[in-house]
Amino acid sequence: SSGINAEWPLRPGREPRGGSSAREPPSGNRRSADVQGLNALAATFNDPIFTRQWHLYNREVYGKDLNVLPVWANNITGQGVIVAILDDGVEHTHPDIKDNYAGSVSWDFLDDDDDPTPIPSQADKDVDHGTRCAGQVAASKNDVCGVGVAYNAKIAGIRMLKNKVEDSMEAQALRFKKEKGSDCDSALIPLL
């Protein structure tokens, strides 16, 4: 299973009106030149569902998104940052994640090994939350699916969630990241 499907970042039923990729500012807004520049930047993304990632760049309602394109225009794309996803695992072989995967700071606390790939069970087949979070954060700009908000950041997978999680397991995971993070030349940010 791919973990992230083609609909993962979308709000159902909220396609851009008329399929237009143009973003128009409110009437009389003096920032129309800025909007034109952002439209030009948005046009550089060839990931198939980027045009439908309304939370990153909303073409339907001006200003109702994360306003991340101006940040990307300033070359702030997550470069040099490692984000650790503490969850049910990260499918690090997913085409949108594999180029940004930081295996040296990843761990599976449930199986005590360095592969945090989620493992579905008979009782719980839906184990893609960590992978979905990883994609929301750092899916690559690579013409595959969509992009993450910090598409050049690295992703560390920390598999620790399954059924009930004890405080001691969370503490172990946070301590592990701190120890491993000290070996990194970049920031290590935990996401629980």
Short mmCIF file of C-alpha atoms in Angstrom, two decimals:
data_model
loop_
_atom_site.label_atom_id
_atom_site.label_comp_id
_atom_site.label_asym_id
_atom_site.label_seq_id
_atom_site.Cartn_x
_atom_site.Cartn_y
_atom_site.Cartn_z
CA SER A 1 0.00 0.00 0.00
CA SER A 2 1.22 3.48 -0.73
CA GLY A 3 0.20 5.05 2.59
CA ILE A 4 -0.47 8.37 0.88
CA ASN A 5 -3.11 8.27 -1.78
CA ALA A 6 -3.95 10.87 -4.38
CA GLU A 7 -6.57 12.43 -2.11
CA TRP A 8 -4.50 12.79 1.09
CA PRO A 9 -4.14 16.58 1.19
CA LEU A 10 -7.50 17.52 -0.27
CA ARG A 11 -10.72 18.76 1.22
CA PRO A 12 -13.46 16.80 -0.56
CA GLY A 13 -15.58 18.76 -2.99
CA ARG A 14 -13.36 21.85 -3.04
CA GLU A 15 -11.90 21.87 -6.54
CA PRO A 16 -10.89 25.27 -7.94
CA ARG A 17 -13.83 26.82 -9.79
CA GLY A 18 -13.63 26.28 -13.52
CA GLY A 19 -10.33 24.46 -13.11
CA SER A 20 -8.54 27.82 -13.21
CA SER A 21 -5.08 28.00 -11.75
CA ALA A 22 -5.18 31.79 -11.56
CA ARG A 23 -5.44 33.41 -8.16
CA GLU A 24 -7.03 36.82 -8.17
CA PRO A 25 -6.71 39.20 -5.22
CA PRO A 26 -9.72 41.09 -3.92
CA SER A 27 -10.73 44.04 -6.09
CA GLY A 28 -8.48 47.07 -5.63
CA ASN A 29 -5.80 45.16 -3.72
CA ARG A 30 -2.41 46.77 -4.35
CA ARG A 31 -0.73 43.38 -4.05
CA SER A 32 -1.85 42.10 -7.46
CA ALA A 33 1.78 42.10 -8.68
CA ASP A 34 2.66 39.88 -5.69
CA VAL A 35 -0.17 37.52 -6.59
CA GLN A 36 1.03 37.33 -10.18
CA GLY A 37 4.48 36.38 -8.91
CA LEU A 38 3.00 33.69 -6.67
CA ASN A 39 0.99 32.32 -9.59
CA ALA A 40 4.22 32.12 -11.58
CA LEU A 41 5.93 30.27 -8.70
CA ALA A 42 2.97 27.89 -8.36
CA ALA A 43 3.26 27.12 -12.07
CA THR A 44 6.75 25.65 -11.45
CA PHE A 45 5.26 22.75 -9.48
CA ASN A 46 4.60 19.73 -11.69
CA ASP A 47 3.36 17.42 -8.95
CA PRO A 48 0.00 16.19 -10.27
CA ILE A 49 -2.17 17.18 -7.32
CA PHE A 50 -0.38 20.39 -6.31
CA THR A 51 -3.09 22.44 -8.00
CA ARG A 52 -5.62 20.82 -5.66
CA GLN A 53 -3.64 21.33 -2.44
CA TRP A 54 -5.88 24.20 -1.33
CA HIS A 55 -4.23 24.38 2.09
CA LEU A 56 -0.92 25.36 0.46
CA TYR A 57 -2.23 27.60 -2.29
CA ASN A 58 -5.95 28.29 -2.49
CA ARG A 59 -6.96 29.38 -5.97
CA GLU A 60 -10.65 29.49 -5.05
CA VAL A 61 -10.66 31.89 -2.11
CA TYR A 62 -7.87 34.46 -2.00
CA GLY A 63 -5.94 34.39 1.27
CA LYS A 64 -7.54 31.22 2.68
CA ASP A 65 -4.44 29.02 2.79
CA LEU A 66 -1.18 28.70 4.70
CA ASN A 67 0.36 31.55 2.68
CA VAL A 68 3.43 29.37 2.14
CA LEU A 69 4.31 30.44 -1.42
CA PRO A 70 5.88 33.73 -0.31
CA VAL A 71 8.02 31.71 2.13
CA TRP A 72 9.08 29.34 -0.65
CA ALA A 73 9.81 32.34 -2.89
CA ASN A 74 12.43 33.31 -0.28
CA ASN A 75 14.02 29.84 -0.56
CA ILE A 76 12.71 28.69 2.82
CA THR A 77 11.71 25.13 1.95
CA GLY A 78 12.91 23.07 4.93
CA GLN A 79 16.48 22.62 3.70
CA GLY A 80 18.72 21.64 6.65
CA VAL A 81 15.85 20.58 8.94
CA ILE A 82 14.92 17.07 10.04
CA VAL A 83 11.34 16.57 11.26
CA ALA A 84 10.77 13.44 13.33
CA ILE A 85 7.28 11.96 13.01
CA LEU A 86 6.40 10.05 16.21
CA ASP A 87 3.44 7.98 15.13
CA ASP A 88 2.43 4.54 13.79
CA GLY A 89 5.42 4.54 11.44
CA VAL A 90 6.50 6.12 8.16
CA GLU A 91 6.44 4.30 4.84
CA HIS A 92 9.87 5.60 3.88
CA THR A 93 9.83 3.89 0.48
CA HIS A 94 6.85 5.96 -0.69
CA PRO A 95 7.84 7.85 -3.89
CA ASP A 96 7.00 11.23 -2.34
CA ILE A 97 8.93 10.54 0.89
CA LYS A 98 11.94 8.37 -0.03
CA ASP A 99 14.15 11.26 -1.24
CA ASN A 100 13.62 13.14 2.04
CA TYR A 101 13.90 10.17 4.39
CA ALA A 102 16.48 10.42 7.21
CA GLY A 103 17.11 6.77 8.05
CA SER A 104 20.02 7.50 10.39
CA VAL A 105 17.68 9.16 12.91
CA SER A 106 14.69 6.82 12.47
CA TRP A 107 13.68 3.97 14.78
CA ASP A 108 10.93 1.43 15.42
CA PHE A 109 10.31 1.19 19.17
CA LEU A 110 7.72 -1.56 18.71
CA ASP A 111 10.09 -3.97 16.92
CA ASP A 112 13.34 -2.46 18.25
CA ASP A 113 14.98 -1.94 14.85
CA ASP A 114 15.85 0.84 12.42
CA ASP A 115 12.88 0.33 10.05
CA PRO A 116 9.84 2.41 11.09
CA THR A 117 7.60 1.05 8.31
CA PRO A 118 4.00 0.69 9.57
CA ILE A 119 2.83 -2.90 9.88
CA PRO A 120 -0.92 -3.49 9.48
CA SER A 121 -2.46 -6.11 11.72
CA GLN A 122 -5.73 -8.01 11.52
CA ALA A 123 -7.19 -5.70 14.17
CA ASP A 124 -5.81 -2.46 12.76
CA LYS A 125 -5.32 -2.26 9.00
CA ASP A 126 -5.33 1.54 8.93
CA VAL A 127 -1.74 2.37 9.84
CA ASP A 128 -0.93 5.20 7.47
CA HIS A 129 -1.30 8.22 9.76
CA GLY A 130 2.44 8.70 10.25
CA THR A 131 3.05 8.40 6.51
CA ARG A 132 0.31 10.92 5.81
CA CYS A 133 1.83 13.33 8.34
CA ALA A 134 5.26 12.86 6.77
CA GLY A 135 3.79 13.73 3.36
CA GLN A 136 2.02 16.81 4.70
CA VAL A 137 5.33 18.00 6.13
CA ALA A 138 7.92 17.02 3.55
CA ALA A 139 6.58 15.30 0.43
CA SER A 140 9.19 16.02 -2.25
CA LYS A 141 8.79 18.42 -5.13
CA ASN A 142 9.29 15.59 -7.61
CA ASP A 143 6.38 15.33 -10.07
CA VAL A 144 4.91 12.32 -8.19
CA CYS A 145 1.88 13.32 -6.11
CA GLY A 146 1.77 16.55 -4.11
CA VAL A 147 4.26 18.54 -2.04
CA GLY A 148 4.75 19.03 1.67
CA VAL A 149 4.79 22.40 3.37
CA ALA A 150 8.58 22.02 3.82
CA TYR A 151 9.32 19.95 0.72
CA ASN A 152 13.11 20.01 1.18
CA ALA A 153 13.07 18.98 4.86
CA LYS A 154 14.19 15.50 5.88
CA ILE A 155 11.79 13.11 7.62
CA ALA A 156 12.72 10.77 10.46
CA GLY A 157 10.21 8.04 11.26
CA ILE A 158 9.75 7.02 14.88
CA ARG A 159 7.32 4.10 15.08
CA MET A 160 5.87 3.94 18.57
CA LEU A 161 2.08 4.08 18.32
CA LYS A 162 0.01 0.93 18.45
CA ASN A 163 -2.94 0.54 20.76
CA LYS A 164 -2.04 2.11 24.11
CA VAL A 165 1.16 4.13 24.39
CA GLU A 166 2.78 4.50 27.78
CA ASP A 167 4.45 7.73 28.88
CA SER A 168 7.71 5.80 29.22
CA MET A 169 7.62 4.91 25.48
CA GLU A 170 7.09 8.58 24.55
CA ALA A 171 9.96 9.57 26.82
CA GLN A 172 12.17 6.90 25.24
CA ALA A 173 11.32 8.18 21.75
CA LEU A 174 12.06 11.79 22.67
CA ARG A 175 15.34 10.81 24.33
CA PHE A 176 16.31 8.71 21.28
CA LYS A 177 15.76 11.66 18.94
CA LYS A 178 17.82 13.92 21.16
CA GLU A 179 20.70 11.42 21.21
CA LYS A 180 20.51 10.81 17.46
CA GLY A 181 19.89 14.49 16.74
CA SER A 182 23.21 15.36 18.33
CA ASP A 183 24.86 13.53 15.42
CA CYS A 184 23.06 15.70 12.88
CA ASP A 185 24.23 18.98 11.40
CA SER A 186 20.64 20.22 11.27
CA ALA A 187 17.70 20.83 13.53
CA LEU A 188 15.66 17.82 14.65
CA ILE A 189 12.04 18.77 15.31
CA PRO A 190 9.69 16.21 16.92
CA LEU A 191 6.06 16.01 15.84
CA LEU A 192 3.84 13.92 18.09
#
